[in-house]
Short mmCIF file of C-alpha atoms in Angstrom, two decimals:
data_model
loop_
_atom_site.label_atom_id
_atom_site.label_comp_id
_atom_site.label_asym_id
_atom_site.label_seq_id
_atom_site.Cartn_x
_atom_site.Cartn_y
_atom_site.Cartn_z
CA MET A 1 -5.92 -17.40 -14.27
CA ASP A 2 -8.37 -18.38 -11.48
CA GLU A 3 -11.75 -17.45 -13.20
CA SER A 4 -13.82 -18.55 -10.22
CA ALA A 5 -15.44 -16.08 -7.94
CA ALA A 6 -13.04 -16.74 -5.42
CA GLY A 7 -10.42 -15.97 -7.95
CA VAL A 8 -11.97 -12.56 -8.84
CA VAL A 9 -12.02 -11.13 -5.52
CA ALA A 10 -8.31 -11.82 -4.81
CA GLY A 11 -6.36 -8.68 -4.64
CA THR A 12 -5.63 -5.42 -2.79
CA TRP A 13 -8.47 -3.08 -2.44
CA TRP A 14 -8.93 0.40 -0.93
CA TRP A 15 -12.44 1.47 0.44
CA ASP A 16 -14.31 3.62 -1.76
CA ASP A 17 -16.49 5.77 0.73
CA ASP A 18 -19.00 7.06 -1.30
CA GLY A 19 -16.97 8.30 -4.26
CA VAL A 20 -14.00 9.20 -2.34
CA THR A 21 -10.98 6.66 -2.21
CA ARG A 22 -9.83 6.11 1.37
CA ALA A 23 -6.28 4.17 1.34
CA GLU A 24 -5.98 3.80 4.96
CA VAL A 25 -8.72 1.11 5.05
CA TRP A 26 -8.07 -1.72 2.77
CA LEU A 27 -8.36 -5.33 2.49
CA GLU A 28 -5.78 -8.09 0.92
CA LEU A 29 -7.64 -11.05 -0.28
CA ARG A 30 -5.36 -14.14 -1.19
CA ASP A 31 -5.91 -17.93 -1.21
CA GLY A 32 -8.71 -17.82 1.63
CA ALA A 33 -6.80 -15.36 3.92
CA ILE A 34 -8.06 -11.87 4.68
CA SER A 35 -5.71 -9.08 5.92
CA GLY A 36 -5.69 -5.29 5.78
CA SER A 37 -6.33 -2.36 8.00
CA THR A 38 -9.58 -0.57 9.36
CA GLY A 39 -7.60 2.74 9.38
CA VAL A 40 -6.90 2.16 13.02
CA ASN A 41 -5.74 -1.59 13.62
CA ARG A 42 -4.72 -4.25 11.41
CA LEU A 43 -7.14 -6.97 10.76
CA ARG A 44 -7.03 -10.58 9.68
CA GLY A 45 -9.61 -13.25 8.86
CA THR A 46 -10.57 -15.98 6.20
CA TYR A 47 -13.20 -16.38 3.69
CA ALA A 48 -14.03 -19.56 1.54
CA GLY A 49 -16.62 -20.91 -0.95
CA ASP A 50 -17.66 -20.08 -4.51
CA PRO A 51 -19.19 -17.31 -4.25
CA PRO A 52 -16.86 -16.43 -1.40
CA THR A 53 -18.14 -15.39 2.22
CA VAL A 54 -16.19 -14.34 4.98
CA VAL A 55 -15.89 -17.31 7.51
CA GLY A 56 -15.81 -16.76 11.38
CA ALA A 57 -14.78 -13.54 13.20
CA VAL A 58 -12.32 -11.22 12.14
CA ALA A 59 -9.29 -10.65 14.51
CA THR A 60 -7.89 -7.05 14.81
CA THR A 61 -4.95 -5.62 16.94
CA MET A 62 -6.26 -3.48 19.71
CA ARG A 63 -5.38 -0.03 19.52
CA ALA A 64 -7.38 2.91 20.14
CA GLY A 65 -7.95 6.04 17.83
CA PRO A 66 -9.87 9.26 17.79
CA GLU A 67 -13.65 8.61 17.75
CA PRO A 68 -14.26 9.51 13.95
CA ALA A 69 -11.86 6.69 13.03
CA MET A 70 -13.02 4.43 15.44
CA ASP A 71 -16.70 4.98 13.79
CA VAL A 72 -15.03 3.94 10.73
CA GLU A 73 -13.76 0.83 12.25
CA ARG A 74 -16.84 -0.45 13.74
CA ARG A 75 -18.47 0.19 10.50
CA VAL A 76 -15.94 -2.09 8.31
CA LEU A 77 -16.02 -4.70 10.92
CA SER A 78 -19.49 -5.09 11.44
CA THR A 79 -19.91 -5.67 7.63
CA LEU A 80 -16.98 -7.82 7.84
CA GLY A 81 -18.67 -10.58 9.70
CA ASP A 82 -19.14 -14.24 9.31
CA GLY A 83 -21.07 -15.07 6.38
CA ALA A 84 -20.57 -11.86 4.59
CA PRO A 85 -20.53 -12.19 0.98
CA LEU A 86 -17.87 -11.13 -1.00
CA SER A 87 -18.06 -10.25 -4.81
CA VAL A 88 -16.83 -8.04 -7.89
CA ASP A 89 -19.34 -5.76 -9.59
CA HIS A 90 -17.68 -3.51 -12.29
CA ASP A 91 -14.24 -3.79 -10.94
CA ARG A 92 -15.53 -2.74 -7.25
CA LEU A 93 -15.17 -5.23 -4.53
CA VAL A 94 -18.67 -5.23 -2.71
CA LEU A 95 -18.39 -6.46 0.85
CA GLY A 96 -22.14 -7.15 2.62
CA THR A 97 -25.37 -6.37 1.49
CA GLY A 98 -28.13 -3.92 1.71
CA THR A 99 -27.45 -0.73 3.78
CA ALA A 100 -24.47 -2.78 5.36
CA MET A 101 -22.72 -3.04 2.24
CA LEU A 102 -19.09 -1.31 1.63
CA THR A 103 -17.14 -1.22 -1.79
CA PHE A 104 -13.57 -1.07 -2.40
CA VAL A 105 -11.60 -0.30 -5.52
CA ARG A 106 -8.79 -2.41 -6.68
CA VAL A 107 -5.07 -1.60 -6.19
CA ASP A 108 -2.62 -2.16 -8.96
CA PRO A 109 0.06 -4.45 -7.22
CA HIS A 110 2.97 -2.84 -8.96
CA PRO A 111 5.38 -0.21 -7.87
CA ASP A 112 4.65 2.18 -10.50
CA GLY A 113 2.83 5.38 -9.42
CA ASP A 114 3.52 8.78 -7.52
CA TRP A 115 4.65 8.33 -3.98
CA THR A 116 5.38 10.47 -1.13
CA VAL A 117 8.22 9.63 0.80
CA THR A 118 7.43 8.85 4.60
CA ALA A 119 10.71 7.71 6.02
CA VAL A 120 14.21 7.24 4.69
CA HIS A 121 15.86 4.55 6.75
CA ARG A 122 19.68 5.07 7.77
CA PRO A 123 21.19 1.96 9.24
CA GLU A 124 24.61 3.37 9.32
CA ARG A 125 23.14 5.91 11.78
CA GLN A 126 20.62 3.40 13.34
CA ALA A 127 17.88 6.28 12.64
CA VAL A 128 14.71 6.82 10.62
CA VAL A 129 14.35 10.09 9.22
CA SER A 130 10.65 11.14 8.92
CA ASP A 131 10.34 14.85 9.18
CA GLY A 132 7.59 15.65 6.66
CA ARG A 133 9.36 16.86 4.16
CA PRO A 134 7.84 17.23 0.69
CA GLN A 135 9.77 14.57 -0.93
CA ARG A 136 8.33 12.61 -3.97
CA VAL A 137 9.36 9.59 -5.99
CA LEU A 138 7.52 9.03 -9.45
CA ILE A 139 8.23 5.45 -10.86
CA ALA A 140 7.01 5.00 -14.49
CA GLY A 141 8.20 1.65 -16.35
CA SER A 142 11.75 2.10 -16.11
CA HIS A 143 11.99 5.77 -15.25
CA VAL A 144 12.23 7.47 -11.85
CA ALA A 145 11.97 10.93 -10.76
CA VAL A 146 12.92 12.07 -7.55
CA SER A 147 11.53 15.56 -6.32
CA THR A 148 12.73 17.21 -3.11
CA PRO A 149 12.92 20.59 -1.64
CA SER A 150 16.55 20.82 -2.72
CA GLY A 151 15.84 19.75 -6.32
CA SER A 152 15.05 17.21 -8.62
CA THR A 153 16.70 14.14 -10.40
CA ASP A 154 15.81 11.10 -12.36
CA GLY A 155 17.16 8.02 -13.66
CA SER A 156 16.15 4.47 -14.20
CA VAL A 157 14.41 1.44 -12.45
CA ALA A 158 14.92 -2.19 -13.19
CA LEU A 159 12.48 -4.44 -12.07
CA GLY A 160 12.50 -8.70 -12.08
CA GLY A 161 10.37 -10.57 -14.21
CA ALA A 162 6.94 -11.63 -13.45
CA GLY A 163 6.33 -12.80 -9.88
CA ARG A 164 9.77 -11.44 -8.86
CA HIS A 165 10.29 -8.32 -6.66
CA SER A 166 13.94 -7.43 -7.42
CA MET A 167 14.42 -3.77 -8.07
CA ALA A 168 17.51 -1.67 -8.79
CA VAL A 169 17.35 2.38 -8.77
CA SER A 170 19.67 4.42 -10.51
CA THR A 171 19.74 8.41 -10.40
CA GLY A 172 21.51 11.54 -10.79
CA ALA A 173 22.97 13.65 -7.77
CA LEU A 174 20.91 16.47 -6.33
CA PRO A 175 22.42 20.25 -6.68
CA VAL A 176 25.41 21.04 -4.94
CA GLY A 177 24.47 22.35 -1.27
CA ALA A 178 21.11 20.16 -1.23
CA ASP A 179 19.83 19.41 2.22
CA PRO A 180 21.49 16.30 4.10
CA ALA A 181 17.94 14.78 4.31
CA ASP A 182 17.22 14.97 0.56
CA VAL A 183 20.83 13.57 -0.04
CA ALA A 184 20.06 10.76 2.42
CA LEU A 185 17.17 9.88 0.26
CA VAL A 186 18.83 9.72 -2.91
CA ASP A 187 21.57 7.68 -1.17
CA ALA A 188 18.77 5.49 0.14
CA LEU A 189 17.49 4.78 -3.17
CA GLY A 190 20.58 3.69 -4.70
CA ARG A 191 20.84 0.93 -2.04
CA VAL A 192 17.60 -0.58 -3.21
CA ARG A 193 17.54 -4.23 -4.31
CA SER A 194 13.63 -5.27 -3.98
CA TRP A 195 10.26 -3.53 -3.31
CA SER A 196 7.04 -4.95 -1.33
CA LEU A 197 3.66 -3.23 -1.00
CA ASP A 198 1.59 -3.25 2.10
CA GLY A 199 -1.80 -1.87 1.20
CA PRO A 200 -1.30 1.61 0.14
CA VAL A 201 2.35 1.48 1.47
CA LEU A 202 5.58 0.75 -0.70
CA HIS A 203 8.48 -0.54 0.96
CA LEU A 204 11.84 -0.50 -0.93
CA ASN A 205 14.35 -2.59 0.62
CA ARG A 206 18.21 -3.32 0.96
CA ASP A 207 19.74 -6.39 0.00
CA ASP A 208 20.30 -7.29 3.78
CA GLY A 209 16.44 -6.97 4.05
CA GLY A 210 16.17 -4.07 5.75
CA ILE A 211 14.00 -1.04 4.40
CA ALA A 212 15.73 1.69 2.87
CA VAL A 213 12.80 3.85 1.92
CA THR A 214 8.97 3.95 2.88
CA LEU A 215 6.53 5.69 0.64
CA ALA A 216 2.57 6.15 0.44
CA ARG A 217 0.70 6.47 -2.69
CA ASP A 218 -1.85 8.92 -3.41
CA PRO A 219 -5.12 7.34 -3.92
CA GLY A 220 -5.89 10.05 -6.66
CA PRO A 221 -9.47 10.80 -7.84
CA ALA A 222 -12.28 8.12 -7.36
#
């Protein structure tokens, strides 16, 4: 384990906005590279040193968003400037100093959690289903529970060993007459062979490398 200050800051972090966790603003610090999201745009940069500081300018994509979100982006980017210090205090990532300081909470890089389904990918129809249905997937160790408007089912999850992101999901069927969108979710889960995290977003992937299901994690209470 890397016990240096640079090693301690490594990981995925969500913004702690005065006690409210905001998963849409996140940073990934790994091996001197910074990636993440301002809530509107993706960002990337570098950090170095021990204790670590941001090195150079942070680049972003150039999309526009609603003004409140752009205000947040400006605040994040102004703090994430060249020379900004990075440290960890009581398991909080501290970015910057003084009045410009922002804090972030660590995200466990593991698929365990209560997830909201945001998209079901159906390659056989060349379609992505994302209609806002209240579908949820709970992953807890080797157990999975699927909740949909048509009913619920549960089953098992098999994960690869340390450092491996392989996954296999096995569940029961939904009740007869279940909505096709809910059946499609269960079918897609049965095709899952691996998982990956992109900030607060979990991708469950098929064996051909395509995404089967996209989910978002509720940050929960701060």
